[in-house]
mmCIF file of C-alpha atoms and ligand atoms in Angstrom:
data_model
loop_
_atom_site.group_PDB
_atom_site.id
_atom_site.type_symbol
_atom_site.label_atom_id
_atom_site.label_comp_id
_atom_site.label_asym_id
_atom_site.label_seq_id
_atom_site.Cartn_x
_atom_site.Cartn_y
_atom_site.Cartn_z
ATOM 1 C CA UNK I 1 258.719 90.983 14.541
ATOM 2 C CA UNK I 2 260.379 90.690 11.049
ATOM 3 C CA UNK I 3 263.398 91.888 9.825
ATOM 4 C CA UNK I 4 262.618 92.587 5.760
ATOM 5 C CA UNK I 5 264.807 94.976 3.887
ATOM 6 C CA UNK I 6 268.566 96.137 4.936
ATOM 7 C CA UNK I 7 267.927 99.995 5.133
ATOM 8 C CA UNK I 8 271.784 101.042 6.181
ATOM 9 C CA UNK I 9 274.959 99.652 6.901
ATOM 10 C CA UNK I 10 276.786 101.870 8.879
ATOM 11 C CA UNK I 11 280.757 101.257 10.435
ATOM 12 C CA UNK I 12 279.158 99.740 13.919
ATOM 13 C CA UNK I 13 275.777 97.963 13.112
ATOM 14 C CA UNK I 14 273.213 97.325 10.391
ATOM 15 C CA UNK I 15 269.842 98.549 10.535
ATOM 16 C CA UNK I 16 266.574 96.784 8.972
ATOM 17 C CA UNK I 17 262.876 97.391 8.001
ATOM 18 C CA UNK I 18 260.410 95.014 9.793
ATOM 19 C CA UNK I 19 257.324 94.338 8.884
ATOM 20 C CA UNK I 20 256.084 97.359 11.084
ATOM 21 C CA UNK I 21 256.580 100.798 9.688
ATOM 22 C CA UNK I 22 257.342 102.687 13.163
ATOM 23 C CA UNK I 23 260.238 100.307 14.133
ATOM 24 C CA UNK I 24 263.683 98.837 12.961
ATOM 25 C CA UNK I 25 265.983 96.302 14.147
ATOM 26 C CA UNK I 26 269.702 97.251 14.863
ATOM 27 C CA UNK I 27 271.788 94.462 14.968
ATOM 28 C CA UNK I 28 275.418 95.225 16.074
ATOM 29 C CA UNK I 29 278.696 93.903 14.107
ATOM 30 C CA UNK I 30 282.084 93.886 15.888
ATOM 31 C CA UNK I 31 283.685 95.645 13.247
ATOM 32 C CA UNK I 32 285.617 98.747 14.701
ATOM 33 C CA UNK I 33 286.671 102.192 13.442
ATOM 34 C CA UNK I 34 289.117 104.791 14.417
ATOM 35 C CA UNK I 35 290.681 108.232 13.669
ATOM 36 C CA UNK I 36 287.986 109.280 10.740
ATOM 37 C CA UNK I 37 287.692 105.573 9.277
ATOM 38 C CA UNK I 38 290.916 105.498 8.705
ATOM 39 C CA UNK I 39 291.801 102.880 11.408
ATOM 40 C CA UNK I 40 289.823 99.282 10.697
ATOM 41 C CA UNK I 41 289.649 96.401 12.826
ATOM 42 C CA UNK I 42 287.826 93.743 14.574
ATOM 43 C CA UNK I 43 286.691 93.653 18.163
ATOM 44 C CA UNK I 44 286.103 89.660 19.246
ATOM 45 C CA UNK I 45 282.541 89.977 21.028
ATOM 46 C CA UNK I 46 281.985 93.962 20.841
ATOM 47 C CA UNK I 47 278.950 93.470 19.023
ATOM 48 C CA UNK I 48 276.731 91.711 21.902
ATOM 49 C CA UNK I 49 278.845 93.262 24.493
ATOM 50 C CA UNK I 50 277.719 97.267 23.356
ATOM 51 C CA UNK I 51 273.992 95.761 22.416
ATOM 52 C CA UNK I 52 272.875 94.128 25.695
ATOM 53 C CA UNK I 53 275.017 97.441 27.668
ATOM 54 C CA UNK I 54 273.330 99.857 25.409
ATOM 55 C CA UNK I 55 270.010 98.290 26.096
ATOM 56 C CA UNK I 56 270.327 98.275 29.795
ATOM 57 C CA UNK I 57 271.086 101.733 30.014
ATOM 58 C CA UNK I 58 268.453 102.775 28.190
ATOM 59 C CA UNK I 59 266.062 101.108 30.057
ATOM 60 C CA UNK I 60 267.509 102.654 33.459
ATOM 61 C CA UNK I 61 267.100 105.959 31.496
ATOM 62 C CA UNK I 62 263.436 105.302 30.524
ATOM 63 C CA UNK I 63 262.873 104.615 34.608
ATOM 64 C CA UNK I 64 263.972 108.084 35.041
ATOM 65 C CA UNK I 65 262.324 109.489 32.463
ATOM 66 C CA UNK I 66 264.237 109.841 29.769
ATOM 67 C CA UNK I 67 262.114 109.037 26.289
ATOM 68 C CA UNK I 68 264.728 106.265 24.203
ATOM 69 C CA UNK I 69 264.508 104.772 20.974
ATOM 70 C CA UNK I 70 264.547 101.061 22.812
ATOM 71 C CA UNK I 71 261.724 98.585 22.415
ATOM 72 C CA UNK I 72 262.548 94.548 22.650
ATOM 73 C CA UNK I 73 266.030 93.057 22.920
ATOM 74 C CA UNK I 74 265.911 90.018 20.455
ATOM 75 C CA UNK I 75 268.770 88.075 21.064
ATOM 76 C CA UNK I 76 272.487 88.878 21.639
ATOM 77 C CA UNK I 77 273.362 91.079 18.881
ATOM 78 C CA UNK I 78 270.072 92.545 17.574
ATOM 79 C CA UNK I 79 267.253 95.048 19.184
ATOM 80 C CA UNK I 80 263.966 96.482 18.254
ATOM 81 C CA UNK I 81 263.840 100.154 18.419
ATOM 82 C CA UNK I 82 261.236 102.979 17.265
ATOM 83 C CA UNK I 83 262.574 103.988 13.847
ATOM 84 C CA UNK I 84 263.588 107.898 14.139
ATOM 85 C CA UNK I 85 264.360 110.414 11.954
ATOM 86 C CA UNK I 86 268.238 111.306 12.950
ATOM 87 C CA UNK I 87 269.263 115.031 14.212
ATOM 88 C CA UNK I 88 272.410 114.817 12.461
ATOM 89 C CA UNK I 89 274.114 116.157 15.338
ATOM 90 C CA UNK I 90 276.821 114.102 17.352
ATOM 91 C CA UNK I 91 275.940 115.765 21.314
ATOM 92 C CA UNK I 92 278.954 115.091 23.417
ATOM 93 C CA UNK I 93 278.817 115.478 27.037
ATOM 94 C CA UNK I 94 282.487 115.910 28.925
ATOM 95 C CA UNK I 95 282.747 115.504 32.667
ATOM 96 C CA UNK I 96 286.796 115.460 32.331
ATOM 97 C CA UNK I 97 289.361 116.380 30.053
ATOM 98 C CA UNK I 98 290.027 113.722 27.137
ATOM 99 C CA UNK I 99 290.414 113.026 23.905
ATOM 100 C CA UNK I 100 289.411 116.117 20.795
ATOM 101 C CA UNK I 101 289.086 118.566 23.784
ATOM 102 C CA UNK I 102 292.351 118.056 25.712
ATOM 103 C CA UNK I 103 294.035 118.008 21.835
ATOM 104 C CA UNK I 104 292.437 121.373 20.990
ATOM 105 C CA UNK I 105 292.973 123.062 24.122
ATOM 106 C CA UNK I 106 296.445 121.998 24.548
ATOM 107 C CA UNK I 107 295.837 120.241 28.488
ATOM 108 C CA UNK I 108 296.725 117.140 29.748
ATOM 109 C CA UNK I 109 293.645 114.972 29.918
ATOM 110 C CA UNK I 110 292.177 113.687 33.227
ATOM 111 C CA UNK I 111 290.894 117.494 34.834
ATOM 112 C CA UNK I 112 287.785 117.255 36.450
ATOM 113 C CA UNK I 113 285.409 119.919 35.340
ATOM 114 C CA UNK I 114 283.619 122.552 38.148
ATOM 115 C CA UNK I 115 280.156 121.143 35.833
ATOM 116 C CA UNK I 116 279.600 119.215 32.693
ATOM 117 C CA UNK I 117 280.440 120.820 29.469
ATOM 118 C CA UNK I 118 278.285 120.124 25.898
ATOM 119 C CA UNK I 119 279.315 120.413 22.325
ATOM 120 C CA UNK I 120 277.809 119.520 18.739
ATOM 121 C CA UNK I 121 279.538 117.984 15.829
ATOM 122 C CA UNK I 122 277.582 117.959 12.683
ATOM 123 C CA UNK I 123 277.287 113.966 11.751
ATOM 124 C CA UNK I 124 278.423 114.150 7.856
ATOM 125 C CA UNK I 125 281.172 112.085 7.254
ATOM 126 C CA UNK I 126 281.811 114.050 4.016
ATOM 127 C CA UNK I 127 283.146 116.937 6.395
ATOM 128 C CA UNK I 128 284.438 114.514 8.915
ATOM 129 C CA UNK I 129 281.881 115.096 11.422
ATOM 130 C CA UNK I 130 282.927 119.397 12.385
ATOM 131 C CA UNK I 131 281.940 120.746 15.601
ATOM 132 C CA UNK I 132 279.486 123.090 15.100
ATOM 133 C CA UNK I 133 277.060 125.541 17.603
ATOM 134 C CA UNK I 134 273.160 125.868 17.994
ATOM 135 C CA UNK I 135 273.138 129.209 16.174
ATOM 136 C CA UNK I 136 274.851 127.256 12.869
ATOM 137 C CA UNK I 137 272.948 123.756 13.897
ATOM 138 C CA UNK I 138 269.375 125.960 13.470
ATOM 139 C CA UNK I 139 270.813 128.228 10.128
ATOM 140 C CA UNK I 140 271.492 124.933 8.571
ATOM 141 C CA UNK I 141 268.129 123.765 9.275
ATOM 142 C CA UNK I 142 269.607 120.582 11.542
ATOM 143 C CA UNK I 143 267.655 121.599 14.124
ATOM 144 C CA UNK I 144 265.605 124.187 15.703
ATOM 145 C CA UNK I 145 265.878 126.106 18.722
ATOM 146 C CA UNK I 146 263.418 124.084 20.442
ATOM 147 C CA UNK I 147 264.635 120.856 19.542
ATOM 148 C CA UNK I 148 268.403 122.241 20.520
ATOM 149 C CA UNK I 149 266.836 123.287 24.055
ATOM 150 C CA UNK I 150 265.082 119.646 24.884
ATOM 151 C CA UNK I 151 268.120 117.869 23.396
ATOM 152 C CA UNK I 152 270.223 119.464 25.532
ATOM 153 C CA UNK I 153 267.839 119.377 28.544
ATOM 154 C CA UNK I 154 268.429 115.431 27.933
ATOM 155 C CA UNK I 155 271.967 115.031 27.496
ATOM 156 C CA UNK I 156 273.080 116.480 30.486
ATOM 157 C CA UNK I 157 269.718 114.446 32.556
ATOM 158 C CA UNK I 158 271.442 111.258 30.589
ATOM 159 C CA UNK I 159 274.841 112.435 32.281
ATOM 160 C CA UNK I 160 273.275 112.701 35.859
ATOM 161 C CA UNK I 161 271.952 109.235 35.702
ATOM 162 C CA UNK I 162 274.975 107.576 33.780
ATOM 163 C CA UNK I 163 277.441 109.310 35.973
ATOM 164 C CA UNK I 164 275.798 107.804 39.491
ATOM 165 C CA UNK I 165 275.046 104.376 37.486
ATOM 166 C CA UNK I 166 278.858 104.380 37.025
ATOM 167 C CA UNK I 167 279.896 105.267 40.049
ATOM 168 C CA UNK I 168 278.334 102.712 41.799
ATOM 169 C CA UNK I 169 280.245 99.857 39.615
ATOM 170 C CA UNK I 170 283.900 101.907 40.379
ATOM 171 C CA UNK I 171 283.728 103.569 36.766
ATOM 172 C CA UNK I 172 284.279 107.174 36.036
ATOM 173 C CA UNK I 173 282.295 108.475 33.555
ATOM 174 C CA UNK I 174 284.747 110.475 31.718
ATOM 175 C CA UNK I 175 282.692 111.693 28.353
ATOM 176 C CA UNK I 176 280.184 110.269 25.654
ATOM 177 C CA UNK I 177 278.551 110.852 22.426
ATOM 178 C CA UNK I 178 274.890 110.490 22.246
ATOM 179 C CA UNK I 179 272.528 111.054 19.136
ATOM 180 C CA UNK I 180 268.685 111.758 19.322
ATOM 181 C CA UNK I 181 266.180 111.184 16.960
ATOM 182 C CA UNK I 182 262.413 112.788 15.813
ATOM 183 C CA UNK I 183 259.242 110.573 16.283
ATOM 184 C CA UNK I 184 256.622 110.975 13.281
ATOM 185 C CA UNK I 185 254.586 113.172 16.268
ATOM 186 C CA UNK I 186 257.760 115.051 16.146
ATOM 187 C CA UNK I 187 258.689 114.535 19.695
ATOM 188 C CA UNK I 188 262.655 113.877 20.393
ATOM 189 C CA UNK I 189 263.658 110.503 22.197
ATOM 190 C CA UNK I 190 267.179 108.988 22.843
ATOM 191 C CA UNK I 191 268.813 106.848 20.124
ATOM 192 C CA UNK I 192 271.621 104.901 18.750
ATOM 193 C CA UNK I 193 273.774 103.676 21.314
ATOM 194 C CA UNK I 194 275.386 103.680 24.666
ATOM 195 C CA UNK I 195 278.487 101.927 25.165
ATOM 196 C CA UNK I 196 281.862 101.470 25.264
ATOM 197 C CA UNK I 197 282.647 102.632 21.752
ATOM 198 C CA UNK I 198 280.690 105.844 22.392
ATOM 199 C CA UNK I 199 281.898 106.388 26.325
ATOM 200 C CA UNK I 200 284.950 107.179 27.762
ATOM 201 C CA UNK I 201 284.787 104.721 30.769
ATOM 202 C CA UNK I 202 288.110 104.938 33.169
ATOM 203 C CA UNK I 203 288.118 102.417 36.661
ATOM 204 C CA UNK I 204 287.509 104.773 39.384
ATOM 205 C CA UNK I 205 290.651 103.469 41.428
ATOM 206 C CA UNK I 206 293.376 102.964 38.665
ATOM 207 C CA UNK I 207 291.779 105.500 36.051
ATOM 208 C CA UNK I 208 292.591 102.286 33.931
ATOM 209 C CA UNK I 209 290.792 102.695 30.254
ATOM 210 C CA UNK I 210 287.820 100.118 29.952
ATOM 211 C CA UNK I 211 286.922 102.041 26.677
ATOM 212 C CA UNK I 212 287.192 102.060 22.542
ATOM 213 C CA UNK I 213 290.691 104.347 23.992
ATOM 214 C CA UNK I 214 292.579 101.214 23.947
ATOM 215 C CA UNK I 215 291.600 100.565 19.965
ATOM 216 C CA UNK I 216 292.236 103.724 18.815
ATOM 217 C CA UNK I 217 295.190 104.040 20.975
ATOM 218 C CA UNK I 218 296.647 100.445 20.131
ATOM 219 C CA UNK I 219 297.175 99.918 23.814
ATOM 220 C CA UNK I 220 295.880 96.446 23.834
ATOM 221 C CA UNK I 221 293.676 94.278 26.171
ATOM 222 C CA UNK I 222 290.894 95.703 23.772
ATOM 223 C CA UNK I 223 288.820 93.071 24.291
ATOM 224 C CA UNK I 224 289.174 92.495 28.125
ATOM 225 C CA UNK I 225 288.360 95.627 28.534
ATOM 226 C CA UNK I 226 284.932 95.540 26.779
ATOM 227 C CA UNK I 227 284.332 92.188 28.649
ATOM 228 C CA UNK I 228 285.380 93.938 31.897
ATOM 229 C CA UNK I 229 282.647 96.705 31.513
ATOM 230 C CA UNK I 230 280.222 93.976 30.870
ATOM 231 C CA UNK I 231 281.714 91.823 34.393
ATOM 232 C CA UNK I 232 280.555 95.477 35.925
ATOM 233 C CA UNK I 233 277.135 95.740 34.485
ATOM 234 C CA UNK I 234 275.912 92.823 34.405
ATOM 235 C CA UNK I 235 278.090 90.873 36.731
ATOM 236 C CA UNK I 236 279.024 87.768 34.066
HETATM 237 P P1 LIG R 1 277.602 105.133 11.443
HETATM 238 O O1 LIG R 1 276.452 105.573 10.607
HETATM 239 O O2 LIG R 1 278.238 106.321 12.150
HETATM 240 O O3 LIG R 1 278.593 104.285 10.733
HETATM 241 P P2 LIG R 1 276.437 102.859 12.942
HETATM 242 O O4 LIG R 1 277.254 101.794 12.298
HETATM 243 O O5 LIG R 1 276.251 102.809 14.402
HETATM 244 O O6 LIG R 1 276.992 104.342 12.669
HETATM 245 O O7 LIG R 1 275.046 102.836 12.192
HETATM 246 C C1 LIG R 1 273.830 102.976 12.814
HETATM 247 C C2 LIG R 1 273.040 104.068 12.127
HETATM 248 O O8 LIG R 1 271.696 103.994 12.560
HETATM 249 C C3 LIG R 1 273.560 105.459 12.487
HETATM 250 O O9 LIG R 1 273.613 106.241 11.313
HETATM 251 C C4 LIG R 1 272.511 105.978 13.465
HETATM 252 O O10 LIG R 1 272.392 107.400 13.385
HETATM 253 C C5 LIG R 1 271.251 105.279 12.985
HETATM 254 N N1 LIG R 1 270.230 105.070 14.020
HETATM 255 C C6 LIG R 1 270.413 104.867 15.352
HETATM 256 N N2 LIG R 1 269.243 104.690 15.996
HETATM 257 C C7 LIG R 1 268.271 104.763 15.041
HETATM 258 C C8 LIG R 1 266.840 104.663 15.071
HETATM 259 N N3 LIG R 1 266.166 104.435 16.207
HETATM 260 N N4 LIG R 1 266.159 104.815 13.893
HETATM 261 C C9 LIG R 1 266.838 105.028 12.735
HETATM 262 N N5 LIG R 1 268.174 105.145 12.646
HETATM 263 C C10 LIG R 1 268.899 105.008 13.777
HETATM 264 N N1 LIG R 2 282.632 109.738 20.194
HETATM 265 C C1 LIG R 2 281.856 108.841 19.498
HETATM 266 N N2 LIG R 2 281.809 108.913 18.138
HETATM 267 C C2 LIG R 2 282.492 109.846 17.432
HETATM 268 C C3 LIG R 2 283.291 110.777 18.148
HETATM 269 C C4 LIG R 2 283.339 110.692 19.525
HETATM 270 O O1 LIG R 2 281.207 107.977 20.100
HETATM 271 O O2 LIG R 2 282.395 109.866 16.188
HETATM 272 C C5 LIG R 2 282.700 109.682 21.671
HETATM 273 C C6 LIG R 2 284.027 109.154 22.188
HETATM 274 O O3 LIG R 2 283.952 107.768 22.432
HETATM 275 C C7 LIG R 2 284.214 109.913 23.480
HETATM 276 C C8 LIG R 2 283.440 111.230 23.269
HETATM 277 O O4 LIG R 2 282.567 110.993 22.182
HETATM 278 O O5 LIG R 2 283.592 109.208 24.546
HETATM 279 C C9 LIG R 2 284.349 112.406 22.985
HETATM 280 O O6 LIG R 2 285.194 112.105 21.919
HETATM 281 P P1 LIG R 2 286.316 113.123 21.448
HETATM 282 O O7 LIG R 2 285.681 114.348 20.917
HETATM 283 O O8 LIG R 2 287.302 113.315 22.545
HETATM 284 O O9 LIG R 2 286.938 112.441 20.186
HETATM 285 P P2 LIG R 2 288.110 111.418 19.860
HETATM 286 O O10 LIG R 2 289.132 111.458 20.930
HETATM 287 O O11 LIG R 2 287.390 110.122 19.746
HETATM 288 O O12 LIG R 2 288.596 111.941 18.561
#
C-alpha cells in the first residue's frame, strides 16, 4: 500500500490517497489543540500513543460487531483505513458529568448518570462545532433519520464495550467523542479515532485524569499520562 497525494491536514493527523481508491492512510502528528484552536501545543509521543490505542480498540469493537473504518496498522504512527465519506456530526457519549455538560448545566463534574446520555455537535469549525439535534441534523441534510437511528444504535454499543474494556484496566470511562463515516454502498462504519484526546479516561481508584484534561487544563504530567493509558492497554 502507497501513500500518493496529501488529501487533508487536519489539527491531529494527516490523511493520504494510496494507490487504492477505497482506502487512506492516517498518520497521526503529536501536535495538540485546545479550547476552539485557540490553545496550541506539542504532546512528546501522542501521535503513536492515540494510533496503536485507537487501533486496538477498534479491533475489539469489530470482535463485537461493531463495523470500523480500520484496516492494517503500518507502523507506529500511520494506519490503513476504508476511506469514508464523514457525517459531519461530532456523537458524544457521557457516562458522568464533565467537561461542556457540567459547564452548561451548572454541576460539579464527576455524577454518575442512572444510563448513558448522547448529544450531536455539528463538525464545522466555522461555527465552532454547535450542538445540534436529529430533527436539525436531518433538515440540514447531515444526516437522515435512518442513518441518525444506526449511528446512535452504535455509539452507545461502542460505550458498552469501551466501558467493560476500561474497567478491567482500573479506568473509568467518563465520556468520548466518536465520528462515523458512509461506505460508497452507503452503509455507516466507525471512524476517526479512539483515544485519549477524544476520551475522558479517569483511574478508577484516584479518579486521577489520564486524558487530553490535563492539556487543556495545564495541569501537567501530560505526557505521563498518555504513556500511562498505553502501560494499561498494552502493558509497555
Ligand atoms: P480535524 O479535522 O478535527 O482537525 P484530525 O486532525 O483528526 O481532525 O483530522 C483527521 C480528519 O480525517 C478528520 O476531519 C476526520 O473526520 C477525517 N477522517 C477520519 N477517518 C476518516 C476516514 N476513514 N476516511 C476519511 N476521512 C476520515
Ligand atoms: N471531544 C473531542 N473533540 C471535540 C470535543 C470533545 O474529542 O472537539 C471529546 C472530549 O475529549 C470529551 C468528550 O468529547 O471526552 C466531551 O467533551 P465536552 O463536550 O465535555 O467538551 P470540552 O470539555 O472538551 O469542551
Amino acid at each position: 500500500m502507497e501513500k500518493t497525494v496529501q488529501l487533508y491536514e487536519g489539527k491531529a493527523k494527516k490523511v493520504f490517497a494510496t494507490t487504492d481508491p477505497a482506502l487512506v492512510i492516517v498518520s497521526y502528528k503529536d501536535d495538540a489543540t485546545a479550547l476552539d484552536g485557540l490553545k496550541k501545543g506539542t504532546i512528546v509521543g501522542k501521535g503513536a500513543i492515540n494510533n496503536r490505542m485507537s487501533n486496538h480498540i477498534m479491533q475489539l469493537l469489530e470482535k463485537q460487531g461493531v463495523p470500523t473504518h480500520f484496516v492494517a496498522e503500518i507502523n507506529d504512527r500511520e494506519t490503513v483505513v476504508k476511506k469514508v465519506s464523514i457525517v459531519p456530526l461530532e456523537v458524544i457519549i457521557r457516562n458522568i458529568s464533565a467537561g461542556s455538560f457540567a459547564k452548561r448545566y451548572g454541576v460539579e463534574e464527576g455524577i454518575v448518570f442512572s444510563e448513558p446520555t448522547i448529544e450531536f455537535s455539528y463538525k464545522n469549525d466555522d461555527l465552532h462545532d454547535p450542538l445540534i439535534n436529529d430533527y436539525h441534523a436531518i433538515a440540514l441534510g447531515l444526516a437522515t433519520r435512518e442513518e441518525i437511528e444506526t449511528i446512535k444504535k452504535m455509539a452507545f454499543k461502542v460505550n458498552e464495550v469501551m466501558k467493560e474494556y476500561f474497567k478491567g484496566l482500573g479506568v473509568t470511562l467518563v465520556d468520548f467523542k466518536l465520528e462515523f463515516g458512509r461506505l460508497d454502498d452507503g452503509s455507516i462504519v466507525l471512524a476517526d479515532e479512539i483515544s485519549p484526546d477524544t476520551c475522558r479516561f479517569w483511574d478508577s481508584k484516584t479518579n486521577e485524569k489520564l486524558d487530553k484534561d490535563r492539556f487543556r487544563r495545564d495541569m501537567g504530567g501530560v505526557e505521563d499520562a498518555y504513556k500511562e493509558m498505553m502501560r494499561r492497554v498494552f502493558g509497555e
